[in-house]
Amino acid sequence: MSEQQFGDERVVDVDIAERLEQSFLDYSMSVIVGRALPDVRDGLKPVQRRILHAMWEAGLRPDRPHRKCASAVGDVMKKYHPHGDVSIYEALVRMAQDFASREPLIDGQGNFGSIDGDGAAAMRYTEARLSPLAMELLAGLDEDTVDFVPNYDGYEAEPVVLPARFPNLLVNGSSGIAVGMATNIPPHELGETIAAARHLIHHPEATLDDLMAHLPAPDFPTGGRIVDDGGVRTAYETGRGPITVEAVATTETRSGGLPRIIVTEIPYQVNKATLLERIAEHVKNRKLDAVRDLRDESSRDGMRIVIELKRGEDPARVLARLYKLSDLRTTFHANLVALVDGEPRTLRLLETLHAYLDHQREVLTRRTQHRRDQAASRVHVLEGLLTALAHLDEVIRIIREAESADAARNELMGRFDLSEVQATAILDMQLRRLAQLEARRIQEEHDDLVALIAELDAILGDPTRLDGLLSEELAALAERHASGRRTRLAGPGEAPEAASAPVAVGEEPLPELGAQPITVYASRQGYLRSVPQKRTSTAHGVPKDPVATVVRATTDDVLLLVDATGTAYRVALADVPVVTMRQRGSTIAQLLGEAPAAPIVGAIPLRAETASLLTVSARGLVKRTAREEFGGRARRVGAAKVKDGDEIVAALACGEDDELVLAHDAGHAIRFPAEEIRPMGRTATGVAGLKLPAGARVVGSSVVSAAETEQAEILALAEDGSARRYPLDELPRQGRGGKGVQAGFTALAWCGVATDLHLVDDGGARLLRPAEVPIGRRTGRSAERVAGRIAAVGPERGAV
């Protein structure tokens, strides 16, 4: 390189190859760091981080109304992201799509695209706000937990990274193409990811096998099934690896011997419309001669692709062929590349979690120090106020005799050895704070803050306590937000049972559907909503179609639904799509081809431990039938014969050693052993369980297992929304068929063993948990008003 001077100007000769190389490196690093790759600490790319921060600043929080997306995009572009509005809006849309993000960070309202590849509506039409989980990424942002840097024009400050109170990089994953490198990180279930992180907190030397006991595999938002042939472990161990994902489908044979395949979940990132087009092309090209019809019956209640086959075709073999020829089976090529200390690195699972936990320790340390400084500052002020209160007369004299506020401040500082802050606080103190009650409150606040400072100092001085706090906060976050696994797991070569009969697939075995714990909401109009099981359930939210019952089950169970006429319907829960609480679910007509003749009143999982089925009629007749009576494959069977003017109001699982509690709306309840009801056939009407006065009907029925008798409680709910909770022992054991005893109210809406109740009152659909009702007595003044006037009650069977 040489220089030449021409007057006031200087010309420098440079090597064009070196300059191009340096310019390309500068550009590539700008793309890598500033656009394409996420940070290992919060799992976000810069545009995503800027969107969340701008919406947080604008107050677009979960408890506030949605605002137009154009407003959020404009704020981001104006303050933080010097790029086009299209790229910003696309990033916002993706964070709102529940089929693209495992845990959406944006709560969108309007058309945000579809799994068929439809684009979102223009930003002037759609609205958005932060999701509750996004607030966990931003929690502590105003407590000096992370560094801020000037924005591109120096007028604003933006965070370098978000506090990220959950491991978002693994939970939502990421994909992006930079210059010379790319990332493709699969999403995971929140609860499992936090469980692995907590295990690493308590066992820093944990191995990959230890972590995979808590985090066995990715969990995709569209469900599907992972065929684990070693690719998951390879990805976790090396940072790269192929993960085979396939659709969840069932095979069955319709009436007339016409087989068909029902697809309810497809692999992640597969366009459903394109998938159907490809299958249709294979049919047209005679690669799938067995298919006679293909249609998409998907709705807002869930995905449902129906593939009709020709008569005599083996649906399992056709399904295996579809897996081979179409995107019903795909490979997700994991590539765990993220920024660590500003540099791109390929990360193993252990390194990813260690980096996240190091960030969380720093966040907690800075938050604790900030809170300690805030508390110490307040204590300093309170000490000045206490000094003033201890020398009140002298302080008043100094203030009255001072020529100005500055003179009074200086005199107070000199007389009582106060700081300027303390003296100013004394001058600003309101006269009402001179009262004795106010003085005591100041002293109590001072003592509380001193204790808080001691606690914060202990956390700052003990890494073990800091880790304990981190573990507790992660556990609480998982309790609030974990939604359960959607993607099922199967080992290589494991074959499932078809919906119609076991089938042999020859050299192309089908993976097994893993049993997923679910909560099933059965509504009176015959809707089934299957959602991932949590520790506690969520309110039903459809007042016009109240819950008949809510049961805990797994996707391997067969559910027996009973309607008011005594007809039972067998539904394999593997055929019921697992949806979110925002979706209504599937109808019995969709699942079985026929609708119930009357409202649904009960649902029982037909498990081995279910000894017998108990039906209860409105007139107090009870009937117990052995579970074996409901064997076979008939979809529709009789569960009980109903007399004229009567109807079935409940169906429950019951054992020989259990007890039964029945109650009628005139206010009486009875408790008697189930063994007093002899087993009967399906066509019997039953025997008297409770004697009812004229015009009354049974409104509550519960089974008390022998193991729960001592600690069980009764929850009685009146029609006006009043409730009582009292020990089971307050209901004396009686013989079957008696009048019972007064249960707590003269106008009962429900009475039975304390469990979660899904109510419809004059305020809409809601959930009543037993803990909301104070424990008291069966009679007396222990009633508590917990709801409006009750219109419907649906008990939850097996609530935790």
PDB file of N, CA and C in Angstrom, residues 275-313:
ATOM      1  N   LEU A 275     -48.848 -30.438   0.645  1.00  0.00           N
ATOM      2  CA  LEU A 275     -48.866 -31.872   0.932  1.00  0.00           C
ATOM      3  C   LEU A 275     -49.998 -32.561   0.185  1.00  0.00           C
ATOM      4  N   LEU A 276     -51.202 -31.988   0.216  1.00  0.00           N
ATOM      5  CA  LEU A 276     -52.341 -32.581  -0.475  1.00  0.00           C
ATOM      6  C   LEU A 276     -52.133 -32.582  -1.988  1.00  0.00           C
ATOM      7  N   GLU A 277     -51.525 -31.523  -2.505  1.00  0.00           N
ATOM      8  CA  GLU A 277     -51.261 -31.467  -3.947  1.00  0.00           C
ATOM      9  C   GLU A 277     -50.296 -32.574  -4.381  1.00  0.00           C
ATOM     10  N   ARG A 278     -49.270 -32.804  -3.539  1.00  0.00           N
ATOM     11  CA  ARG A 278     -48.288 -33.841  -3.885  1.00  0.00           C
ATOM     12  C   ARG A 278     -48.931 -35.225  -3.846  1.00  0.00           C
ATOM     13  N   ILE A 279     -49.760 -35.480  -2.839  1.00  0.00           N
ATOM     14  CA  ILE A 279     -50.438 -36.776  -2.772  1.00  0.00           C
ATOM     15  C   ILE A 279     -51.340 -36.951  -3.990  1.00  0.00           C
ATOM     16  N   ALA A 280     -52.051 -35.885  -4.355  1.00  0.00           N
ATOM     17  CA  ALA A 280     -52.925 -35.955  -5.538  1.00  0.00           C
ATOM     18  C   ALA A 280     -52.119 -36.244  -6.807  1.00  0.00           C
ATOM     19  N   GLU A 281     -50.920 -35.658  -6.906  1.00  0.00           N
ATOM     20  CA  GLU A 281     -50.068 -35.933  -8.071  1.00  0.00           C
ATOM     21  C   GLU A 281     -49.658 -37.403  -8.120  1.00  0.00           C
ATOM     22  N   HIS A 282     -49.317 -37.978  -6.954  1.00  0.00           N
ATOM     23  CA  HIS A 282     -48.948 -39.394  -6.914  1.00  0.00           C
ATOM     24  C   HIS A 282     -50.120 -40.274  -7.315  1.00  0.00           C
ATOM     25  N   VAL A 283     -51.332 -39.875  -6.908  1.00  0.00           N
ATOM     26  CA  VAL A 283     -52.519 -40.629  -7.323  1.00  0.00           C
ATOM     27  C   VAL A 283     -52.703 -40.537  -8.832  1.00  0.00           C
ATOM     28  N   LYS A 284     -52.529 -39.346  -9.362  1.00  0.00           N
ATOM     29  CA  LYS A 284     -52.686 -39.136 -10.800  1.00  0.00           C
ATOM     30  C   LYS A 284     -51.633 -39.899 -11.597  1.00  0.00           C
ATOM     31  N   ASN A 285     -50.406 -39.948 -11.044  1.00  0.00           N
ATOM     32  CA  ASN A 285     -49.315 -40.660 -11.729  1.00  0.00           C
ATOM     33  C   ASN A 285     -49.321 -42.154 -11.443  1.00  0.00           C
ATOM     34  N   ARG A 286     -50.383 -42.636 -10.756  1.00  0.00           N
ATOM     35  CA  ARG A 286     -50.598 -44.054 -10.485  1.00  0.00           C
ATOM     36  C   ARG A 286     -49.541 -44.648  -9.560  1.00  0.00           C
ATOM     37  N   LYS A 287     -48.905 -43.789  -8.745  1.00  0.00           N
ATOM     38  CA  LYS A 287     -48.001 -44.302  -7.719  1.00  0.00           C
ATOM     39  C   LYS A 287     -48.770 -44.690  -6.463  1.00  0.00           C
ATOM     40  N   LEU A 288     -50.003 -44.185  -6.358  1.00  0.00           N
ATOM     41  CA  LEU A 288     -50.873 -44.530  -5.232  1.00  0.00           C
ATOM     42  C   LEU A 288     -52.223 -44.963  -5.805  1.00  0.00           C
ATOM     43  N   ASP A 289     -52.251 -46.132  -6.403  1.00  0.00           N
ATOM     44  CA  ASP A 289     -53.475 -46.621  -7.037  1.00  0.00           C
ATOM     45  C   ASP A 289     -54.574 -46.922  -6.032  1.00  0.00           C
ATOM     46  N   ALA A 290     -54.201 -47.135  -4.781  1.00  0.00           N
ATOM     47  CA  ALA A 290     -55.190 -47.552  -3.783  1.00  0.00           C
ATOM     48  C   ALA A 290     -56.092 -46.406  -3.332  1.00  0.00           C
ATOM     49  N   VAL A 291     -55.701 -45.158  -3.606  1.00  0.00           N
ATOM     50  CA  VAL A 291     -56.470 -44.007  -3.133  1.00  0.00           C
ATOM     51  C   VAL A 291     -57.580 -43.689  -4.129  1.00  0.00           C
ATOM     52  N   ARG A 292     -58.814 -43.551  -3.616  1.00  0.00           N
ATOM     53  CA  ARG A 292     -59.935 -43.217  -4.505  1.00  0.00           C
ATOM     54  C   ARG A 292     -60.463 -41.809  -4.262  1.00  0.00           C
ATOM     55  N   ASP A 293     -60.140 -41.222  -3.093  1.00  0.00           N
ATOM     56  CA  ASP A 293     -60.608 -39.857  -2.820  1.00  0.00           C
ATOM     57  C   ASP A 293     -59.708 -39.236  -1.748  1.00  0.00           C
ATOM     58  N   LEU A 294     -59.538 -37.931  -1.834  1.00  0.00           N
ATOM     59  CA  LEU A 294     -58.700 -37.194  -0.896  1.00  0.00           C
ATOM     60  C   LEU A 294     -59.375 -35.871  -0.598  1.00  0.00           C
ATOM     61  N   ARG A 295     -59.592 -35.583   0.668  1.00  0.00           N
ATOM     62  CA  ARG A 295     -60.231 -34.303   1.009  1.00  0.00           C
ATOM     63  C   ARG A 295     -59.705 -33.775   2.340  1.00  0.00           C
ATOM     64  N   ASP A 296     -59.807 -32.480   2.472  1.00  0.00           N
ATOM     65  CA  ASP A 296     -59.359 -31.788   3.678  1.00  0.00           C
ATOM     66  C   ASP A 296     -60.588 -31.343   4.468  1.00  0.00           C
ATOM     67  N   GLU A 297     -60.803 -31.943   5.643  1.00  0.00           N
ATOM     68  CA  GLU A 297     -61.936 -31.593   6.498  1.00  0.00           C
ATOM     69  C   GLU A 297     -61.488 -30.782   7.711  1.00  0.00           C
ATOM     70  N   SER A 298     -60.318 -30.157   7.613  1.00  0.00           N
ATOM     71  CA  SER A 298     -59.797 -29.369   8.735  1.00  0.00           C
ATOM     72  C   SER A 298     -60.687 -28.168   8.998  1.00  0.00           C
ATOM     73  N   SER A 299     -60.757 -27.772  10.271  1.00  0.00           N
ATOM     74  CA  SER A 299     -61.535 -26.605  10.660  1.00  0.00           C
ATOM     75  C   SER A 299     -60.820 -25.955  11.835  1.00  0.00           C
ATOM     76  N   ARG A 300     -61.458 -24.949  12.398  1.00  0.00           N
ATOM     77  CA  ARG A 300     -60.860 -24.306  13.562  1.00  0.00           C
ATOM     78  C   ARG A 300     -60.798 -25.249  14.761  1.00  0.00           C
ATOM     79  N   ASP A 301     -61.507 -26.360  14.685  1.00  0.00           N
ATOM     80  CA  ASP A 301     -61.475 -27.331  15.770  1.00  0.00           C
ATOM     81  C   ASP A 301     -60.312 -28.302  15.652  1.00  0.00           C
ATOM     82  N   GLY A 302     -59.565 -28.271  14.565  1.00  0.00           N
ATOM     83  CA  GLY A 302     -58.419 -29.145  14.424  1.00  0.00           C
ATOM     84  C   GLY A 302     -58.218 -29.631  13.005  1.00  0.00           C
ATOM     85  N   MET A 303     -57.090 -30.304  12.797  1.00  0.00           N
ATOM     86  CA  MET A 303     -56.751 -30.812  11.467  1.00  0.00           C
ATOM     87  C   MET A 303     -57.391 -32.176  11.243  1.00  0.00           C
ATOM     88  N   ARG A 304     -57.860 -32.387  10.020  1.00  0.00           N
ATOM     89  CA  ARG A 304     -58.461 -33.683   9.662  1.00  0.00           C
ATOM     90  C   ARG A 304     -58.355 -33.846   8.145  1.00  0.00           C
ATOM     91  N   ILE A 305     -57.407 -34.674   7.721  1.00  0.00           N
ATOM     92  CA  ILE A 305     -57.243 -35.011   6.313  1.00  0.00           C
ATOM     93  C   ILE A 305     -57.770 -36.429   6.120  1.00  0.00           C
ATOM     94  N   VAL A 306     -58.727 -36.600   5.218  1.00  0.00           N
ATOM     95  CA  VAL A 306     -59.349 -37.904   4.995  1.00  0.00           C
ATOM     96  C   VAL A 306     -58.868 -38.453   3.655  1.00  0.00           C
ATOM     97  N   ILE A 307     -58.284 -39.650   3.698  1.00  0.00           N
ATOM     98  CA  ILE A 307     -57.817 -40.327   2.483  1.00  0.00           C
ATOM     99  C   ILE A 307     -58.648 -41.595   2.325  1.00  0.00           C
ATOM    100  N   GLU A 308     -59.606 -41.563   1.407  1.00  0.00           N
ATOM    101  CA  GLU A 308     -60.479 -42.708   1.163  1.00  0.00           C
ATOM    102  C   GLU A 308     -59.767 -43.702   0.252  1.00  0.00           C
ATOM    103  N   LEU A 309     -59.852 -45.002   0.582  1.00  0.00           N
ATOM    104  CA  LEU A 309     -59.185 -46.043  -0.179  1.00  0.00           C
ATOM    105  C   LEU A 309     -60.203 -46.932  -0.906  1.00  0.00           C
ATOM    106  N   LYS A 310     -59.710 -47.645  -1.867  1.00  0.00           N
ATOM    107  CA  LYS A 310     -60.572 -48.562  -2.610  1.00  0.00           C
ATOM    108  C   LYS A 310     -60.907 -49.782  -1.758  1.00  0.00           C
ATOM    109  N   ARG A 311     -62.027 -50.390  -2.074  1.00  0.00           N
ATOM    110  CA  ARG A 311     -62.488 -51.546  -1.316  1.00  0.00           C
ATOM    111  C   ARG A 311     -61.428 -52.657  -1.346  1.00  0.00           C
ATOM    112  N   GLY A 312     -61.176 -53.233  -0.171  1.00  0.00           N
ATOM    113  CA  GLY A 312     -60.248 -54.345  -0.069  1.00  0.00           C
ATOM    114  C   GLY A 312     -58.805 -53.954   0.138  1.00  0.00           C
ATOM    115  N   GLU A 313     -58.491 -52.666   0.041  1.00  0.00           N
ATOM    116  CA  GLU A 313     -57.109 -52.231   0.250  1.00  0.00           C
ATOM    117  C   GLU A 313     -56.754 -52.272   1.738  1.00  0.00           C
TER     118      GLU A 313
END
